[in-house]
Amino acid sequence: MTQQRTQVGIVGSGPSGLLLAQLLDRAGIASVVLERRSRDYVLGRVRAGVLEQGAVAILREAGVAARLEREGLEHHGVEIAIGEQRYRIDFAEQAASLTVYGQTELTKDLLDARDARGASPIFDAADVAIEEVAGTRPRLRYRLAGAEHVLECDFIAGCDGFHGVSRTAIPPDVLRTHERVYPFGWLGVLADVPPVSPELIYLSHERGFALCSMRSATRSRCYLQCDLDTDVADWSDERFWDELETRLPAELAAHLTRGRTLEKSVTPLRSFVAEPLRYGRLFLAGDAAHIVPPTGAKGLNLAVRDVHQLAAALVAHYRERSDSLLDGYSAAGLRRIWRAERFSAWLTSVLHRFPGRTSFDRGMQLAELDQLVTSAAARAAFVEAYTGSQAEA
Ligand code: FAD
Ligand code: DHB
């Protein structure tokens, strides 16, 4: 058995874990990141793609935004299509914008930054166990190629996503969870075809929700609402493009370019919040603490803001010997998180086709969407929530 010591032990090398390590490093705080999967697996995942201005500012502060600023696509509006009707919501009134940049690319930039500092995550770490977080000397135990290792830490950051182990280290009589599971998922594809339109389009259609997003001028990322038991094997590329074409307004469908898909996967939709975010010397961040349905594009942005807040609290602990930010981490984070949960659940509820819905339910959805596209106040509230222009760090 080998024994090692660090200041902050980080479980998980998704965007949360990698960015936390990077922010701490910039402040002279040592950390070690343990990742269950291989480097190739982590680099191969295709997920979110929309960054708020505030998240971009945090990535700039972390010194990992150079490529993002070169290659990311800045958007100043978004489109909502209700059947054949198209509406554009302009962010300009609030001087807001979003940057479209794939999570896959961000993960690569973060890993490159860790590698350049000689502080790469420990990949393929098996059976990670979190111990003694209620005391003053927490530790992480893990196995690497069969050998057992122990990492002594001052603090542990649980950045290991929804299916990680960190949350389970909080005793059941302390941990409270709040959850809504949706009766549908998203079937997503990535394809080297030009986007159907220069801006994102969220579609409310009789056959179900759809979203046309992108990664570049030549790469599209598109999603279709699907049943939870959807098997990607049943969805040929032709079937996917046919269904998307059906859900698009005719004038956009005419511009749809079809092509071979590079990736195809089904994501179930869920809203989930765990509290508290802190137990003793363990702090939860990102998907380990909360899940939003992807409709509002908030998952990645919340993760970035969580670890920014956690890094600031740890810096205050080490530099100023002040624990007030660590003590306030859970309450401040939860307030921000619940606001993003509200927006994501609301947007999901107005855009998707719910099984068993009545004509009254559809009338309500259409009235909500009508309010959104016709009322300046409703549009302003939407832009504020969607672009994160009011979110606190
Ligand atoms: P993750 O990215 O999940 O990273 C957690 C890391 O911890 C992983 O690398 C995992 O392998 C590792 N890990 C897990 N358990 C252990 C363990 N026991 N020991 C060590 N390491 C462990 N958001 C959007 O806004 N739009 C989208 O379209 C979208 N699509 C998504 C599709 C999928 C399939 C998923 C899962 C999420 C999607 N999200 C989307 C959400 C967004 O990607 C997440 O919010 C974001 O990845 C959160 O980052 P994270 O670092 O907290 O968690
Ligand atoms: C993307 C994903 C989302 O969930 C969303 O709301 C907008 C864009 C994307 O992958 O590009």
Coordinates of C-alpha atoms and ligand atoms in Angstrom, one line a residue:
M1 CA 0.0 0.0 0.0
T2 CA 1.3 3.5 -0.8
Q3 CA 0.4 6.6 1.1
Q4 CA 0.4 10.1 -0.3
R5 CA -0.7 13.5 1.0
T6 CA -2.4 16.5 -0.7
Q7 CA -4.4 19.5 0.3
V8 CA -7.6 18.8 -1.7
G9 CA -8.5 15.3 -2.9
I10 CA -10.8 15.5 -5.9
V11 CA -13.0 12.6 -7.1
G12 CA -13.9 12.8 -10.8
S13 CA -12.2 14.3 -13.8
G14 CA -15.2 15.8 -15.6
P15 CA -15.4 19.5 -16.0
S16 CA -16.0 20.1 -12.3
G17 CA -13.0 18.1 -11.0
L18 CA -10.6 19.3 -13.7
L19 CA -11.6 23.0 -13.4
L20 CA -11.4 22.9 -9.6
A21 CA -7.9 21.4 -9.7
Q22 CA -6.9 24.2 -12.2
L23 CA -8.4 27.0 -10.1
L24 CA -6.8 25.7 -6.9
D25 CA -3.4 25.3 -8.7
R26 CA -3.6 28.9 -9.8
A27 CA -3.9 29.9 -6.2
G28 CA -1.0 27.7 -5.1
I29 CA -3.2 24.9 -3.5
A30 CA -2.2 21.3 -4.3
S31 CA -4.8 18.7 -5.3
V32 CA -5.0 15.3 -6.8
V33 CA -7.8 14.2 -9.1
L34 CA -8.9 10.5 -9.1
E35 CA -10.9 9.3 -12.1
R36 CA -12.5 5.9 -12.4
R37 CA -12.5 5.9 -16.2
S38 CA -9.6 6.0 -18.8
R39 CA -8.3 9.2 -20.3
D40 CA -9.7 8.2 -23.8
Y41 CA -13.1 7.6 -22.3
V42 CA -13.2 10.9 -20.6
L43 CA -12.0 12.7 -23.8
G44 CA -14.5 10.8 -25.9
R45 CA -17.7 11.8 -24.2
V46 CA -20.0 14.1 -26.1
R47 CA -22.3 16.1 -23.9
A48 CA -23.2 19.8 -23.4
G49 CA -22.2 22.7 -25.6
V50 CA -23.5 26.1 -24.3
L51 CA -21.5 28.3 -22.0
E52 CA -22.8 31.4 -20.2
Q53 CA -20.7 34.6 -20.3
G54 CA -20.1 34.2 -16.5
A55 CA -18.8 30.6 -17.1
V56 CA -16.5 31.9 -19.9
A57 CA -15.1 34.5 -17.5
I58 CA -14.4 31.8 -14.9
L59 CA -12.6 29.7 -17.5
R60 CA -10.6 32.8 -18.5
E61 CA -9.6 33.3 -14.9
A62 CA -8.5 29.7 -14.8
G63 CA -6.3 30.3 -17.8
V64 CA -8.1 27.7 -20.0
A65 CA -10.1 30.0 -22.4
A66 CA -7.7 30.7 -25.2
R67 CA -9.0 28.1 -27.7
L68 CA -12.6 28.7 -26.5
E69 CA -12.2 32.4 -27.3
R70 CA -10.8 31.5 -30.8
E71 CA -13.1 28.7 -31.8
G72 CA -16.2 29.2 -29.7
L73 CA -19.3 30.6 -31.5
E74 CA -20.7 33.7 -29.8
H75 CA -24.5 33.8 -30.0
H76 CA -26.7 36.8 -29.4
G77 CA -30.1 35.2 -29.7
V78 CA -32.0 32.0 -29.8
E79 CA -35.0 30.8 -31.8
I80 CA -38.1 29.1 -30.6
A81 CA -40.4 27.3 -33.1
I82 CA -43.9 26.3 -32.3
G83 CA -45.1 24.2 -35.1
E84 CA -44.6 26.3 -38.3
Q85 CA -44.2 29.6 -36.3
R86 CA -40.7 30.9 -35.7
Y87 CA -39.7 33.4 -33.0
R88 CA -36.3 34.9 -32.3
I89 CA -35.4 36.0 -28.8
D90 CA -32.7 38.6 -28.8
F91 CA -30.2 38.8 -26.0
A92 CA -29.0 42.2 -27.0
E93 CA -31.3 44.3 -24.8
Q94 CA -29.5 42.8 -21.8
A95 CA -26.1 42.8 -23.4
A96 CA -26.0 39.1 -22.9
S97 CA -24.4 36.4 -25.0
L98 CA -23.7 32.7 -25.0
T99 CA -20.7 30.8 -26.3
V100 CA -21.3 27.5 -28.1
Y101 CA -18.2 25.3 -27.4
G102 CA -18.4 21.6 -26.9
Q103 CA -17.9 20.1 -23.4
T104 CA -15.6 17.6 -25.2
E105 CA -13.3 20.5 -26.3
L106 CA -13.5 22.1 -22.8
T107 CA -12.5 18.8 -21.2
K108 CA -9.5 18.6 -23.6
D109 CA -8.4 22.1 -22.8
L110 CA -8.6 21.5 -19.1
L111 CA -6.7 18.2 -19.3
D112 CA -4.0 19.9 -21.5
A113 CA -3.7 22.5 -18.7
R114 CA -3.3 19.9 -16.0
D115 CA -0.8 17.9 -18.1
A116 CA 1.2 21.1 -18.7
R117 CA 1.5 21.6 -14.9
G118 CA 2.6 18.0 -14.5
A119 CA -0.5 17.4 -12.5
S120 CA -2.6 15.0 -14.6
P121 CA -5.5 13.2 -13.1
I122 CA -5.0 9.6 -11.9
F123 CA -7.0 7.7 -14.5
D124 CA -8.4 4.2 -14.1
A125 CA -8.6 4.6 -10.3
A126 CA -10.8 1.7 -9.1
D127 CA -12.9 1.4 -6.0
V128 CA -12.5 4.9 -4.8
A129 CA -13.6 5.1 -1.2
I130 CA -14.1 8.3 0.8
E131 CA -13.2 8.0 4.5
E132 CA -13.3 10.0 7.7
V133 CA -14.9 13.1 6.2
A134 CA -16.6 13.9 9.5
G135 CA -13.1 14.2 11.2
T136 CA -10.1 16.4 10.6
R137 CA -8.1 14.0 8.5
P138 CA -10.2 12.7 5.6
R139 CA -8.7 10.3 3.1
L140 CA -9.4 8.7 -0.3
R141 CA -8.6 5.1 -0.8
Y142 CA -8.3 3.6 -4.3
R143 CA -6.8 0.8 -6.3
L144 CA -4.6 1.2 -9.3
A145 CA -3.6 -1.9 -11.4
G146 CA -4.5 -4.0 -8.4
A147 CA -2.3 -2.1 -5.9
E148 CA -4.0 -0.2 -3.0
H149 CA -3.3 3.5 -2.4
V150 CA -4.3 6.0 0.3
L151 CA -4.4 9.8 -0.3
E152 CA -4.6 11.8 2.9
C153 CA -6.3 15.2 2.4
D154 CA -7.4 18.3 4.2
F155 CA -10.6 18.4 2.2
I156 CA -12.4 16.2 -0.4
A157 CA -14.3 17.5 -3.4
G158 CA -16.9 15.2 -4.7
C159 CA -16.9 16.0 -8.5
D160 CA -17.9 12.5 -9.6
G161 CA -21.2 13.1 -11.3
F162 CA -24.6 11.7 -10.6
H163 CA -23.5 8.1 -10.4
G164 CA -20.4 8.7 -8.3
V165 CA -19.6 7.6 -4.7
S166 CA -19.2 11.0 -3.0
R167 CA -22.8 11.7 -2.3
T168 CA -23.1 8.3 -0.6
A169 CA -20.4 9.4 1.9
I170 CA -23.0 11.7 3.5
P171 CA -25.0 9.7 6.1
P172 CA -28.6 9.0 5.1
D173 CA -30.0 10.8 8.1
V174 CA -28.2 14.0 6.9
L175 CA -28.6 13.8 3.2
R176 CA -31.9 14.9 1.6
T177 CA -32.6 14.5 -2.0
H178 CA -35.3 16.0 -4.2
E179 CA -36.1 14.5 -7.6
R180 CA -38.3 14.6 -10.7
V181 CA -37.9 11.9 -13.3
Y182 CA -39.4 12.8 -16.7
P183 CA -41.2 10.2 -18.8
F184 CA -39.0 10.7 -21.9
G185 CA -35.4 11.2 -23.0
W186 CA -33.3 12.9 -25.7
L187 CA -31.9 11.1 -28.6
G188 CA -28.8 13.2 -29.6
V189 CA -26.6 13.0 -32.6
L190 CA -23.4 14.7 -33.7
A191 CA -22.8 15.0 -37.5
D192 CA -20.4 16.8 -39.8
V193 CA -23.2 18.8 -41.6
P194 CA -23.7 22.6 -41.5
P195 CA -26.3 23.7 -38.9
V196 CA -29.8 24.2 -40.2
S197 CA -29.7 27.8 -39.0
P198 CA -26.9 30.1 -37.5
E199 CA -28.6 30.1 -34.0
L200 CA -30.0 27.4 -31.8
I201 CA -33.6 26.4 -32.4
Y202 CA -35.8 24.9 -29.7
L203 CA -38.8 23.2 -31.2
S204 CA -42.2 22.6 -29.7
H205 CA -43.9 20.1 -32.0
E206 CA -47.0 17.9 -31.9
R207 CA -44.7 14.9 -32.2
G208 CA -42.3 16.0 -29.5
F209 CA -39.5 18.4 -28.7
A210 CA -36.5 18.8 -30.9
L211 CA -33.3 21.0 -30.6
C212 CA -30.9 22.0 -33.4
S213 CA -27.6 23.1 -32.0
M214 CA -24.1 23.0 -33.4
R215 CA -20.4 22.8 -32.6
S216 CA -19.1 24.8 -35.6
A217 CA -20.1 26.1 -39.0
T218 CA -19.7 22.5 -40.3
R219 CA -20.8 20.4 -37.4
S220 CA -24.3 20.0 -36.1
R221 CA -25.6 18.7 -32.7
C222 CA -29.3 17.8 -32.8
Y223 CA -31.7 16.2 -30.3
L224 CA -35.1 14.6 -30.6
Q225 CA -37.4 13.9 -27.6
C226 CA -37.7 10.2 -27.5
D227 CA -39.3 7.4 -25.4
L228 CA -37.2 6.2 -22.5
D229 CA -37.0 2.7 -23.9
T230 CA -35.5 4.0 -27.2
D231 CA -32.7 1.8 -28.5
V232 CA -30.3 3.7 -30.7
A233 CA -29.9 0.6 -32.8
D234 CA -33.4 1.2 -34.1
W235 CA -32.5 4.7 -35.2
S236 CA -30.7 4.7 -38.5
D237 CA -29.3 8.1 -39.6
E238 CA -32.0 8.3 -42.2
R239 CA -34.7 7.7 -39.5
F240 CA -33.2 10.4 -37.3
W241 CA -33.0 13.0 -40.1
D242 CA -36.6 12.1 -41.3
E243 CA -38.0 12.7 -37.9
L244 CA -36.1 15.9 -37.4
E245 CA -37.3 17.1 -40.8
T246 CA -40.9 16.4 -39.8
R247 CA -40.5 18.4 -36.6
L248 CA -38.9 21.4 -38.3
P249 CA -40.9 24.3 -39.8
A250 CA -41.0 23.7 -43.6
E251 CA -38.7 26.6 -44.4
L252 CA -36.0 25.2 -42.2
A253 CA -36.6 21.6 -43.2
A254 CA -35.8 22.7 -46.7
H255 CA -32.3 23.7 -45.5
L256 CA -31.6 20.5 -43.5
T257 CA -28.4 18.8 -44.6
R258 CA -28.2 15.1 -43.8
G259 CA -25.0 13.2 -43.2
R260 CA -23.5 10.3 -41.4
T261 CA -23.7 10.7 -37.6
L262 CA -20.5 10.5 -35.6
E263 CA -22.3 9.8 -32.3
K264 CA -25.8 8.8 -31.3
S265 CA -27.0 8.4 -27.7
V266 CA -30.0 8.5 -25.5
T267 CA -30.1 10.7 -22.3
P268 CA -32.9 10.3 -19.8
L269 CA -34.1 13.6 -18.4
R270 CA -34.1 14.2 -14.6
S271 CA -34.2 17.1 -12.1
F272 CA -32.3 16.3 -8.9
V273 CA -31.0 18.3 -5.9
A274 CA -29.0 16.9 -3.0
E275 CA -28.5 18.8 0.2
P276 CA -26.5 19.8 2.1
L277 CA -23.6 20.3 -0.4
R278 CA -21.2 19.9 2.5
Y279 CA -20.7 17.3 5.1
G280 CA -17.7 17.8 7.4
R281 CA -14.7 18.1 5.0
L282 CA -16.5 16.7 2.0
F283 CA -17.9 19.2 -0.6
L284 CA -20.2 18.2 -3.5
A285 CA -20.0 20.0 -6.8
G286 CA -21.5 19.6 -10.3
D287 CA -23.6 16.6 -11.3
A288 CA -22.7 14.9 -8.0
A289 CA -24.9 17.5 -6.3
H290 CA -27.6 18.2 -8.8
I291 CA -29.0 17.3 -12.2
V292 CA -31.0 19.5 -14.5
P293 CA -32.9 18.3 -17.6
P294 CA -30.7 19.6 -20.5
T295 CA -33.4 21.8 -22.0
G296 CA -32.0 25.0 -20.3
A297 CA -28.4 24.1 -21.1
K298 CA -27.5 24.7 -17.4
G299 CA -25.7 21.5 -16.3
L300 CA -22.2 22.5 -17.4
N301 CA -22.7 26.1 -16.4
L302 CA -23.8 25.1 -12.9
A303 CA -20.8 22.8 -12.6
V304 CA -18.4 25.7 -13.5
R305 CA -20.0 28.1 -11.0
D306 CA -20.1 25.4 -8.2
V307 CA -16.3 24.8 -8.4
H308 CA -15.6 28.5 -8.8
Q309 CA -17.4 29.1 -5.5
L310 CA -15.7 26.1 -3.9
A311 CA -12.3 27.2 -5.1
A312 CA -12.8 30.7 -3.6
A313 CA -13.9 29.2 -0.3
L314 CA -10.8 26.9 -0.2
V315 CA -8.5 29.9 -1.1
A316 CA -10.0 31.9 1.8
H317 CA -9.4 29.0 4.1
Y318 CA -5.7 28.6 3.2
R319 CA -4.8 32.3 2.6
E320 CA -6.9 34.1 5.1
R321 CA -7.6 31.4 7.6
S322 CA -11.3 32.2 7.1
D323 CA -13.9 29.5 6.9
S324 CA -16.9 31.6 6.4
L325 CA -17.1 30.9 2.7
L326 CA -16.7 27.1 3.3
D327 CA -19.4 27.4 6.0
G328 CA -21.7 29.2 3.5
Y329 CA -20.9 27.0 0.5
S330 CA -24.0 24.9 0.8
A331 CA -26.6 27.6 1.4
A332 CA -25.2 30.0 -1.3
G333 CA -24.8 27.2 -3.8
L334 CA -28.3 25.7 -3.2
R335 CA -30.0 29.1 -3.8
R336 CA -28.2 29.4 -7.2
I337 CA -28.9 25.7 -8.0
W338 CA -32.6 25.9 -7.2
R339 CA -33.0 28.9 -9.5
A340 CA -31.4 26.9 -12.4
E341 CA -33.6 23.9 -11.5
R342 CA -36.7 26.0 -11.7
F343 CA -35.8 27.4 -15.1
S344 CA -34.7 24.0 -16.5
A345 CA -37.9 22.3 -15.2
W346 CA -40.1 25.1 -16.6
L347 CA -38.5 25.1 -20.0
T348 CA -38.7 21.3 -20.2
S349 CA -42.4 21.4 -19.2
V350 CA -43.4 23.9 -21.8
L351 CA -41.5 22.4 -24.7
H352 CA -42.0 18.6 -24.4
R353 CA -44.8 16.3 -25.3
F354 CA -45.9 14.6 -22.0
P355 CA -47.6 11.2 -22.4
G356 CA -51.3 11.4 -21.5
R357 CA -51.4 15.1 -21.8
T358 CA -54.8 16.6 -22.5
S359 CA -55.8 19.3 -25.0
F360 CA -56.0 21.6 -22.0
D361 CA -52.4 20.8 -21.1
R362 CA -51.3 21.7 -24.6
G363 CA -53.3 24.9 -24.4
M364 CA -51.4 25.8 -21.3
Q365 CA -48.1 25.1 -23.0
L366 CA -49.0 27.2 -26.0
A367 CA -50.2 30.1 -23.8
E368 CA -46.9 30.0 -21.8
L369 CA -44.9 30.0 -25.1
D370 CA -47.1 32.8 -26.5
Q371 CA -46.5 34.8 -23.4
L372 CA -42.7 34.2 -23.8
V373 CA -42.6 35.4 -27.4
T374 CA -45.0 38.3 -27.1
S375 CA -44.3 39.9 -23.7
A376 CA -41.2 42.0 -23.4
A377 CA -41.1 41.3 -19.6
A378 CA -41.4 37.5 -20.1
R379 CA -38.7 37.6 -22.8
A380 CA -36.4 39.6 -20.5
A381 CA -36.9 37.1 -17.6
F382 CA -36.1 34.3 -20.1
V383 CA -32.9 35.9 -21.4
E384 CA -31.8 36.6 -17.8
A385 CA -32.3 32.9 -16.8
Y386 CA -31.1 31.3 -20.1
T387 CA -27.9 33.4 -20.5
G388 CA -27.2 33.3 -16.7
S389 CA -26.8 37.1 -16.9
Q390 CA -28.1 37.4 -13.3
A391 CA -26.5 34.3 -11.8
E392 CA -24.3 34.8 -8.8
A393 CA -20.9 33.2 -8.9
Ligands
FAD1 P1 -19.3 14.5 -15.0 O1 -19.0 15.2 -16.3 O2 -20.3 13.4 -15.0 O3 -17.9 14.0 -14.5 C1 -17.8 13.2 -13.4 C2 -16.6 12.3 -13.5 O4 -16.4 11.5 -12.3 C3 -16.6 11.4 -14.7 O5 -15.4 11.5 -15.4 C4 -16.8 10.0 -14.0 O6 -16.2 9.0 -14.8 C5 -16.1 10.2 -12.7 N1 -16.5 9.3 -11.7 C6 -17.7 8.8 -11.4 N2 -17.7 8.0 -10.4 C7 -16.5 7.9 -10.0 C8 -15.8 7.2 -8.9 N3 -16.5 6.4 -8.1 N4 -14.5 7.4 -8.7 C9 -13.8 8.2 -9.6 N5 -14.4 8.9 -10.6 C10 -15.7 8.8 -10.8 N6 -25.8 19.4 -20.1 C11 -26.2 20.3 -20.9 O7 -26.3 21.4 -20.5 N7 -26.6 20.0 -22.2 C12 -26.5 18.7 -22.7 O8 -26.9 18.4 -23.8 C13 -26.1 17.7 -21.8 N8 -26.1 16.4 -22.2 C14 -25.7 15.4 -21.3 C15 -25.6 14.1 -21.7 C16 -25.2 13.1 -20.8 C17 -25.2 11.6 -21.3 C18 -24.9 13.4 -19.5 C19 -24.5 12.4 -18.5 C20 -24.9 14.8 -19.1 C21 -25.3 15.8 -20.0 N9 -25.3 17.1 -19.7 C22 -25.7 18.1 -20.5 C23 -24.9 17.6 -18.4 C24 -23.5 18.1 -18.4 O9 -22.7 17.4 -19.3 C25 -23.0 17.9 -16.9 O10 -23.8 18.8 -16.1 C26 -21.5 18.0 -16.7 O11 -20.8 17.0 -17.3 C27 -21.2 18.0 -15.2 O12 -19.9 17.9 -15.0 P2 -19.3 17.1 -13.7 O13 -17.8 17.2 -13.9 O14 -20.0 17.6 -12.5 O15 -19.8 15.6 -13.9
DHB2 C1 -26.9 21.8 -26.4 C2 -27.4 21.1 -25.4 C3 -28.5 21.5 -24.7 O1 -29.0 20.8 -23.7 C4 -29.0 22.8 -24.9 O2 -30.1 23.2 -24.2 C5 -28.5 23.6 -25.9 C6 -27.4 23.1 -26.7 C7 -25.8 21.3 -27.2 O3 -25.3 20.2 -27.0 O4 -25.3 22.0 -28.1

